[in-house]
Coordinates of C-alpha atoms and ligand atoms in Angstrom, one line a residue:
X1 CA 106.0 -76.7 -62.2
X2 CA 105.3 -73.5 -64.1
X3 CA 107.7 -72.0 -66.5
X4 CA 110.3 -69.3 -65.7
X5 CA 109.5 -65.9 -67.5
X6 CA 112.4 -64.5 -69.4
X7 CA 111.8 -61.0 -71.0
X8 CA 108.1 -61.5 -70.6
X9 CA 108.1 -64.9 -72.5
X10 CA 108.0 -68.4 -70.8
X11 CA 111.1 -70.4 -71.0
X12 CA 111.4 -74.0 -71.6
X13 CA 114.2 -74.6 -69.1
X14 CA 113.7 -76.8 -65.9
X15 CA 115.6 -75.4 -62.7
X16 CA 117.2 -77.6 -60.1
X17 CA 115.8 -77.5 -56.6
X18 CA 113.8 -74.5 -57.2
X19 CA 110.1 -74.3 -55.8
X20 CA 107.3 -73.0 -57.6
X21 CA 107.0 -70.2 -55.1
X22 CA 110.5 -69.0 -55.8
X23 CA 110.0 -69.3 -59.6
X24 CA 106.8 -67.3 -59.2
X25 CA 108.9 -64.4 -57.6
X26 CA 111.1 -64.3 -60.7
X27 CA 114.3 -65.9 -61.6
X28 CA 117.4 -63.8 -62.0
X29 CA 119.5 -64.4 -65.2
X30 CA 123.1 -64.0 -64.5
X31 CA 124.8 -63.1 -67.7
X32 CA 128.5 -62.2 -66.9
X33 CA 131.3 -62.4 -64.0
X34 CA 134.4 -60.7 -63.6
X35 CA 136.8 -61.4 -60.6
X36 CA 134.5 -61.9 -57.5
X37 CA 131.4 -60.1 -58.8
X38 CA 128.6 -61.5 -61.1
X39 CA 126.2 -59.3 -63.1
X40 CA 122.5 -60.0 -63.9
X41 CA 120.5 -59.3 -67.2
X42 CA 119.6 -55.8 -66.0
X43 CA 123.5 -55.1 -65.1
X44 CA 123.1 -55.3 -61.6
X45 CA 126.4 -56.3 -59.8
X46 CA 126.6 -58.9 -57.1
X47 CA 129.7 -59.6 -54.8
X48 CA 129.6 -63.3 -55.0
X49 CA 130.6 -64.7 -51.4
X50 CA 129.9 -68.4 -52.5
X51 CA 131.8 -68.8 -55.8
X52 CA 128.7 -69.4 -58.0
X53 CA 126.5 -70.6 -55.1
X54 CA 127.9 -74.3 -55.2
X55 CA 131.3 -72.8 -54.8
X56 CA 133.5 -74.1 -57.5
X57 CA 134.9 -70.8 -58.9
X58 CA 138.2 -70.8 -57.1
X59 CA 140.2 -68.5 -59.5
X60 CA 137.4 -66.0 -60.2
X61 CA 135.4 -65.2 -63.2
X62 CA 136.6 -63.9 -66.5
X63 CA 140.1 -65.7 -66.6
X64 CA 141.0 -65.3 -70.2
X65 CA 143.9 -67.9 -70.0
X66 CA 141.6 -70.5 -68.8
X67 CA 139.2 -69.8 -71.8
X68 CA 142.2 -69.9 -74.2
X69 CA 143.5 -73.2 -72.8
X70 CA 140.0 -74.7 -73.3
X71 CA 139.7 -73.2 -77.0
X72 CA 143.3 -74.5 -77.8
X73 CA 142.5 -78.0 -76.8
X74 CA 139.0 -78.0 -78.4
X75 CA 140.9 -77.2 -81.6
X76 CA 143.7 -79.6 -81.2
X77 CA 141.6 -82.7 -80.0
X78 CA 138.2 -82.2 -78.6
X79 CA 137.6 -85.7 -77.9
X80 CA 138.7 -89.4 -77.8
X81 CA 137.6 -92.3 -76.0
X82 CA 138.8 -93.2 -72.4
X83 CA 138.7 -96.9 -73.3
X84 CA 141.6 -98.7 -75.2
X85 CA 143.1 -95.2 -75.9
X86 CA 144.0 -92.1 -74.0
X87 CA 145.3 -88.4 -74.6
X88 CA 148.0 -86.2 -73.4
X89 CA 146.1 -83.8 -71.2
X90 CA 144.6 -86.7 -69.1
X91 CA 148.1 -88.2 -68.7
X92 CA 149.5 -84.8 -67.7
X93 CA 146.8 -83.9 -65.2
X94 CA 147.0 -87.3 -63.6
X95 CA 150.8 -86.6 -63.1
X96 CA 150.2 -83.2 -61.8
X97 CA 147.3 -84.5 -59.2
X98 CA 149.8 -87.5 -58.0
X99 CA 152.2 -84.5 -56.9
X100 CA 149.4 -82.5 -54.9
X101 CA 147.3 -85.0 -53.4
X102 CA 147.9 -86.9 -50.1
X103 CA 150.8 -89.5 -50.2
X104 CA 149.9 -92.5 -52.0
X105 CA 147.0 -91.1 -53.8
X106 CA 148.8 -91.8 -57.3
X107 CA 146.0 -93.2 -59.8
X108 CA 143.2 -91.0 -61.2
X109 CA 140.1 -91.3 -63.6
X110 CA 138.4 -88.0 -64.7
X111 CA 134.8 -87.7 -64.9
X112 CA 132.2 -84.9 -65.2
X113 CA 131.3 -83.8 -61.7
X114 CA 131.3 -84.7 -58.0
X115 CA 128.3 -87.0 -58.0
X116 CA 130.0 -89.1 -60.7
X117 CA 133.3 -89.0 -59.0
X118 CA 131.7 -90.3 -55.9
X119 CA 129.8 -92.9 -57.8
X120 CA 133.1 -93.9 -59.4
X121 CA 135.0 -94.2 -56.0
X122 CA 132.2 -96.4 -54.5
X123 CA 132.3 -98.7 -57.7
X124 CA 136.3 -99.0 -57.5
X125 CA 135.7 -99.8 -53.8
X126 CA 133.2 -102.6 -54.5
X127 CA 135.2 -104.0 -57.4
X128 CA 138.3 -103.8 -55.4
X129 CA 136.6 -106.2 -52.6
X130 CA 135.4 -108.5 -55.4
X131 CA 138.8 -109.0 -56.8
X132 CA 140.0 -109.7 -53.4
X133 CA 137.4 -112.4 -53.0
X134 CA 134.9 -110.5 -50.9
X135 CA 132.1 -109.8 -53.2
X136 CA 129.7 -109.5 -50.3
X137 CA 131.0 -106.3 -49.1
X138 CA 128.5 -103.8 -50.4
X139 CA 127.5 -101.6 -47.6
X140 CA 128.5 -97.9 -47.5
X141 CA 129.0 -95.9 -44.2
X142 CA 128.1 -92.4 -44.4
X143 CA 127.4 -89.5 -42.0
X144 CA 124.0 -87.8 -41.0
X145 CA 124.3 -84.4 -42.5
X146 CA 126.7 -85.5 -45.2
X147 CA 126.4 -84.4 -48.7
X148 CA 127.9 -86.6 -51.5
X149 CA 125.8 -86.0 -54.7
X150 CA 122.6 -87.2 -56.2
X151 CA 123.2 -90.1 -58.6
X152 CA 122.1 -93.3 -57.3
X153 CA 125.1 -94.7 -55.3
X154 CA 126.1 -91.2 -54.1
X155 CA 122.4 -90.5 -53.0
X156 CA 122.6 -93.8 -50.7
X157 CA 125.2 -91.5 -48.7
X158 CA 123.1 -88.5 -48.8
X159 CA 122.5 -87.4 -44.9
X160 CA 121.5 -83.8 -45.6
X161 CA 119.0 -82.1 -48.2
X162 CA 116.8 -84.9 -47.3
X163 CA 114.0 -84.3 -49.8
X164 CA 116.6 -85.2 -52.5
X165 CA 117.0 -88.7 -51.0
X166 CA 113.3 -89.1 -49.8
X167 CA 111.9 -88.2 -53.2
X168 CA 114.0 -91.2 -54.8
X169 CA 113.6 -93.8 -52.3
X170 CA 113.5 -96.9 -52.2
X171 CA 117.3 -96.8 -52.8
X172 CA 119.4 -99.7 -53.2
X173 CA 120.0 -101.4 -49.9
X174 CA 123.2 -100.9 -47.9
X175 CA 123.2 -97.3 -46.6
X176 CA 124.6 -97.1 -43.0
X177 CA 124.4 -93.9 -41.4
X178 CA 126.6 -92.7 -38.4
X179 CA 126.5 -89.3 -36.4
X180 CA 128.5 -86.4 -37.5
X181 CA 131.1 -84.6 -35.3
X182 CA 128.8 -81.6 -34.8
X183 CA 130.1 -80.3 -31.5
X184 CA 128.2 -77.2 -31.4
X185 CA 124.9 -79.3 -31.2
X186 CA 126.3 -82.8 -30.5
X187 CA 123.9 -85.3 -31.8
X188 CA 124.9 -87.6 -28.8
X189 CA 124.5 -84.7 -26.3
X190 CA 128.0 -84.7 -25.1
X191 CA 130.7 -82.1 -24.7
X192 CA 134.1 -82.1 -26.4
X193 CA 136.8 -83.2 -25.2
X194 CA 135.0 -85.1 -22.3
X195 CA 133.1 -87.1 -25.0
X196 CA 136.3 -88.8 -26.1
X197 CA 135.3 -88.4 -29.6
X198 CA 132.2 -90.9 -29.2
X199 CA 130.8 -90.1 -32.7
X200 CA 134.1 -91.6 -34.2
X201 CA 134.4 -94.4 -31.7
X202 CA 130.8 -95.4 -32.3
X203 CA 131.6 -96.2 -35.9
X204 CA 133.5 -99.6 -34.5
X205 CA 130.1 -100.6 -32.8
X206 CA 128.1 -99.8 -35.8
X207 CA 130.5 -101.9 -38.0
X208 CA 130.2 -104.9 -35.8
X209 CA 126.4 -104.7 -35.7
X210 CA 126.2 -104.2 -39.5
X211 CA 128.7 -107.3 -40.2
X212 CA 132.3 -106.3 -40.8
X213 CA 132.5 -108.6 -43.8
X214 CA 129.7 -106.6 -45.4
X215 CA 131.0 -103.3 -45.3
X216 CA 132.8 -101.9 -48.5
X217 CA 133.7 -98.3 -47.5
X218 CA 133.4 -95.3 -45.3
X219 CA 132.6 -91.9 -47.1
X220 CA 133.2 -88.3 -45.5
X221 CA 134.0 -84.8 -46.3
X222 CA 137.3 -84.0 -44.3
X223 CA 135.3 -80.8 -43.2
X224 CA 131.6 -81.1 -43.6
X225 CA 129.2 -78.7 -45.4
X226 CA 126.0 -80.1 -44.0
X227 CA 126.1 -77.9 -41.0
X228 CA 128.0 -75.0 -42.4
X229 CA 131.8 -75.3 -42.8
X230 CA 132.3 -77.8 -40.1
X231 CA 135.6 -79.1 -39.0
X232 CA 135.9 -82.0 -36.8
X233 CA 138.1 -82.2 -33.8
X234 CA 141.7 -83.2 -34.6
X235 CA 141.2 -86.7 -33.2
X236 CA 138.4 -87.6 -35.4
X237 CA 139.9 -88.7 -38.7
X238 CA 142.7 -90.8 -37.2
X239 CA 140.1 -92.7 -35.1
X240 CA 138.1 -93.2 -38.4
X241 CA 141.3 -94.4 -40.3
X242 CA 142.2 -96.9 -37.5
X243 CA 138.7 -98.3 -37.3
X244 CA 138.8 -98.7 -41.2
X245 CA 142.0 -100.5 -41.0
X246 CA 141.0 -102.9 -38.3
X247 CA 137.9 -104.1 -40.4
X248 CA 139.4 -103.9 -43.9
X249 CA 137.0 -101.1 -44.9
X250 CA 138.3 -98.8 -47.5
X251 CA 138.2 -95.0 -46.5
X252 CA 136.9 -92.4 -49.3
X253 CA 137.7 -88.8 -48.5
X254 CA 135.4 -86.5 -50.3
X255 CA 137.3 -83.4 -51.4
X256 CA 134.8 -81.9 -53.7
X257 CA 134.5 -78.8 -51.9
X258 CA 137.6 -78.9 -49.7
X259 CA 140.1 -79.6 -52.5
X260 CA 142.1 -77.2 -54.4
X261 CA 142.8 -74.6 -51.5
X262 CA 139.3 -73.8 -50.3
X263 CA 140.2 -74.7 -46.5
X264 CA 143.9 -73.2 -46.8
X265 CA 145.6 -76.4 -47.7
X266 CA 145.6 -78.1 -51.1
X267 CA 143.2 -80.6 -49.7
X268 CA 141.1 -80.8 -46.6
X269 CA 142.4 -83.9 -45.3
X270 CA 146.0 -82.4 -45.3
X271 CA 144.8 -80.7 -41.9
X272 CA 144.5 -84.2 -40.3
X273 CA 147.5 -86.1 -41.4
X274 CA 145.8 -89.4 -42.4
X275 CA 146.2 -91.4 -45.5
X276 CA 142.8 -92.0 -47.6
X277 CA 142.5 -94.8 -49.7
X278 CA 140.5 -92.9 -52.3
X279 CA 139.6 -89.3 -52.8
X280 CA 136.9 -87.6 -54.7
X281 CA 137.4 -84.1 -56.3
X282 CA 135.3 -81.7 -58.6
X283 CA 134.3 -78.0 -58.4
X284 CA 137.7 -76.4 -57.8
X285 CA 139.6 -78.7 -60.0
X286 CA 138.4 -76.6 -63.0
X287 CA 137.0 -73.5 -61.0
X288 CA 133.6 -74.5 -62.8
X289 CA 135.0 -73.4 -66.3
X290 CA 134.1 -76.9 -67.6
X291 CA 132.4 -79.9 -65.9
X292 CA 135.2 -82.0 -64.4
X293 CA 135.5 -84.3 -61.5
X294 CA 138.1 -87.0 -60.6
X295 CA 138.6 -90.0 -58.4
X296 CA 142.2 -90.7 -57.1
X297 CA 143.2 -93.8 -55.2
X298 CA 146.3 -95.6 -53.9
X299 CA 148.1 -98.5 -55.8
X300 CA 146.6 -100.8 -53.1
X301 CA 143.2 -100.1 -54.4
X302 CA 144.0 -100.1 -58.1
X303 CA 146.5 -103.0 -58.2
X304 CA 144.2 -105.8 -57.6
X305 CA 141.7 -104.6 -60.1
X306 CA 142.6 -106.2 -63.5
X307 CA 139.6 -104.5 -65.5
X308 CA 137.7 -101.6 -64.1
X309 CA 134.1 -102.3 -65.0
X310 CA 133.1 -98.7 -65.7
X311 CA 132.6 -96.4 -68.7
X312 CA 131.4 -93.0 -69.2
X313 CA 131.9 -91.4 -72.9
X314 CA 133.3 -88.2 -71.4
X315 CA 135.7 -89.7 -68.9
X316 CA 139.4 -88.5 -69.1
X317 CA 137.8 -85.8 -71.4
X318 CA 141.0 -83.6 -73.3
X319 CA 139.2 -80.4 -73.0
X320 CA 138.0 -80.8 -69.3
X321 CA 141.5 -82.0 -68.5
X322 CA 143.1 -78.9 -70.2
X323 CA 141.0 -76.7 -68.3
X324 CA 142.0 -78.6 -65.0
X325 CA 145.7 -78.1 -65.8
X326 CA 145.4 -74.4 -66.5
X327 CA 143.4 -73.9 -63.5
X328 CA 145.9 -75.6 -61.3
X329 CA 148.8 -73.7 -62.9
X330 CA 146.9 -70.5 -62.0
X331 CA 146.5 -71.7 -58.3
X332 CA 150.1 -72.3 -58.1
X333 CA 151.4 -69.4 -59.9
X334 CA 149.2 -67.0 -57.8
X335 CA 149.8 -68.9 -54.5
X336 CA 146.1 -69.1 -54.0
X337 CA 146.1 -71.9 -51.3
X338 CA 148.2 -69.7 -49.0
X339 CA 146.0 -66.8 -50.1
X340 CA 142.9 -68.7 -49.0
X341 CA 144.6 -69.3 -45.6
X342 CA 145.5 -65.6 -45.3
X343 CA 142.4 -64.2 -46.4
X344 CA 140.3 -66.8 -44.6
X345 CA 141.9 -65.8 -41.3
X346 CA 141.2 -62.1 -42.1
X347 CA 137.6 -62.9 -42.9
X348 CA 137.2 -65.0 -39.8
X349 CA 138.7 -62.2 -37.7
X350 CA 136.2 -59.8 -39.2
X351 CA 133.1 -61.9 -38.4
X352 CA 134.2 -63.5 -35.1
X353 CA 132.7 -60.7 -33.3
X354 CA 129.3 -61.7 -34.6
X355 CA 129.1 -64.4 -31.8
X356 CA 128.3 -61.6 -29.5
X357 CA 125.1 -60.9 -31.4
X358 CA 122.1 -62.3 -29.8
X359 CA 121.0 -64.4 -32.7
X360 CA 124.5 -65.8 -33.6
X361 CA 125.5 -69.1 -32.1
X362 CA 129.0 -70.0 -33.5
X363 CA 131.3 -68.5 -36.3
X364 CA 133.7 -70.9 -37.6
X365 CA 135.9 -71.3 -40.7
X366 CA 139.2 -72.8 -42.1
X367 CA 140.8 -70.9 -45.1
X368 CA 138.1 -69.1 -47.3
X369 CA 135.3 -71.4 -46.1
X370 CA 133.2 -70.1 -43.2
X371 CA 130.0 -70.8 -41.5
X372 CA 127.7 -68.7 -39.3
X373 CA 125.4 -70.9 -37.0
X374 CA 122.5 -69.1 -35.6
X375 CA 120.2 -69.7 -32.7
X376 CA 117.1 -68.3 -31.0
X377 CA 118.7 -68.9 -27.5
X378 CA 122.2 -69.0 -26.9
X379 CA 122.0 -71.1 -23.8
X380 CA 120.1 -74.2 -25.3
X381 CA 121.5 -73.6 -28.7
X382 CA 117.9 -73.8 -30.2
X383 CA 117.5 -74.2 -33.9
X384 CA 117.1 -71.0 -35.7
X385 CA 113.7 -70.8 -37.9
X386 CA 114.6 -71.8 -41.6
X387 CA 112.1 -69.0 -42.9
X388 CA 114.4 -66.4 -41.0
X389 CA 117.5 -67.6 -42.6
X390 CA 115.9 -67.5 -46.0
X391 CA 114.9 -64.1 -45.4
X392 CA 118.4 -63.2 -44.3
X393 CA 119.9 -64.7 -47.8
X394 CA 117.3 -62.5 -49.6
X395 CA 118.2 -59.5 -47.7
X396 CA 121.8 -59.8 -48.7
X397 CA 120.8 -60.5 -52.3
X398 CA 118.8 -57.1 -52.5
X399 CA 121.9 -55.4 -51.2
X400 CA 124.1 -56.9 -53.8
X401 CA 125.7 -59.7 -51.9
X402 CA 125.1 -63.4 -52.9
X403 CA 125.6 -65.8 -49.8
X404 CA 124.1 -69.2 -49.1
X405 CA 122.1 -71.5 -46.3
X406 CA 123.8 -74.7 -45.6
X407 CA 121.7 -76.6 -43.0
X408 CA 121.0 -74.2 -40.3
X409 CA 124.1 -72.1 -40.9
X410 CA 125.1 -69.2 -43.5
X411 CA 128.0 -70.6 -45.5
X412 CA 130.7 -68.4 -47.1
X413 CA 133.1 -69.5 -49.7
X414 CA 134.3 -66.9 -51.9
X415 CA 136.7 -67.1 -54.9
X416 CA 140.2 -67.6 -53.4
X417 CA 141.2 -64.4 -55.4
X418 CA 139.0 -62.2 -53.0
X419 CA 140.5 -58.9 -51.8
X420 CA 140.4 -57.6 -48.4
X421 CA 138.2 -54.5 -49.6
X422 CA 135.8 -57.0 -50.9
X423 CA 135.8 -58.8 -47.7
X424 CA 135.3 -55.7 -45.9
X425 CA 132.1 -54.8 -48.1
X426 CA 130.8 -58.2 -47.6
X427 CA 131.0 -58.0 -43.8
X428 CA 129.6 -54.6 -43.6
X429 CA 126.4 -55.9 -45.6
X430 CA 126.3 -59.1 -43.4
X431 CA 126.2 -57.0 -40.4
X432 CA 123.3 -54.9 -41.6
X433 CA 121.3 -58.0 -42.7
X434 CA 121.9 -59.7 -39.3
X435 CA 120.7 -56.7 -37.4
X436 CA 117.7 -56.1 -39.6
X437 CA 116.7 -60.0 -39.3
X438 CA 117.2 -59.6 -35.4
X439 CA 115.1 -56.6 -35.3
X440 CA 112.5 -58.3 -37.5
X441 CA 112.0 -61.4 -35.1
Ligands
PLP501 C1 131.3 -82.9 -50.7 C2 130.4 -83.0 -52.0 N1 130.4 -84.2 -52.6 C3 129.6 -84.5 -53.7 C4 129.1 -83.4 -54.4 C5 128.4 -83.6 -55.7 O1 128.7 -82.8 -56.6 P1 128.2 -82.5 -58.0 O2 127.1 -81.5 -57.7 O3 129.2 -81.9 -58.9 O4 127.6 -83.6 -58.7 C6 129.0 -82.1 -53.7 C7 128.2 -81.0 -54.4 O5 128.0 -80.0 -53.8 C8 129.8 -81.9 -52.6 O6 129.7 -80.8 -51.9

């Protein structure tokens, strides 16, 4: 990998998931953010419709009160161990989360990011089974198209962005993949609702095949990013919950994107009315101002575990927890969960008409998380060439709009503070780019 050039000089920095070709074209350096906009080193402004691209920045850029809370805590107590001791901010944040997360999720451990949260949830599941006398339960069920992070256990459950998985194989054994509820291009070639949610019902057969006494947990995002902001049919999660109950399999709901208002509810699973055993959180928990992730679980999961054999130096970190507390206070004070629902509806209404466009297959969304699925043939729903989608994202960037690709769709996930005028501007540029791309094909 050749080096990035910054001000004509070579930099020593390594970038994540960025090809040589992209580096050679030149890497923008983003220097500043304000509200829903970011600025590069040349002072160009970009409307950020994906909250920092990996979509954590729920409360927007430049929030002085958040920066102040971080500074105050760093001065008061920057760090103390998560083992044998604790600190006031971690205690407070666990109380606050207990009131916001789904019923019965009342126990929390704070970590540094989403992958660590997933890793920790899987370890809790495994140690829970061990304490219950079922040490042999080690398999993890995930879904094709799922994204749960990149550390070793999380990577086992990765069903999208496959080069990240393939480059690290062989991974530890025990990954079991099932199909996703991707109705627009059903992997089972069925049609909802006549399918009777076969993708969920199938999980029972797969557990029986794998050996029910070997399965530790099922992990899934309440709404899935892999195909572009994809909500399952309403029956999906209740069926999965019942199957997990029948086989003593723990259900981990990965709220790393959906949590903290992204889909118009505090948590994505709130749309489906089921009880998870564990949930994972990151991104919107601190709006990206400091690294923070968390895992939450029920008393049923934590009570049998005498000693959770796990330790990160920066677990339950006081400064990160102070940022989480202030961030949640802002989300509450500014009613950003409701705002996400209302602005999301406005945004979806504004782009729904794109479905009439010859290259747009489906437009979908919940709250401020939306997806535009493209196709070269509306009848067969043929896949849209990846190179064309990349070119669409590039076009938008050159017009001052940051969007991203997810699977074969465009994903939109702006800060929850976005205004109608900013949505209007984003939609105008999107229309232009899609028309230009269609002409170029
Ligand atoms: C649903 C989900 N789970 C896990 C992760 C991993 O989080 P992180 O990148 O913070 O490690 C992500 C990251 O995008 C995610 O979207």
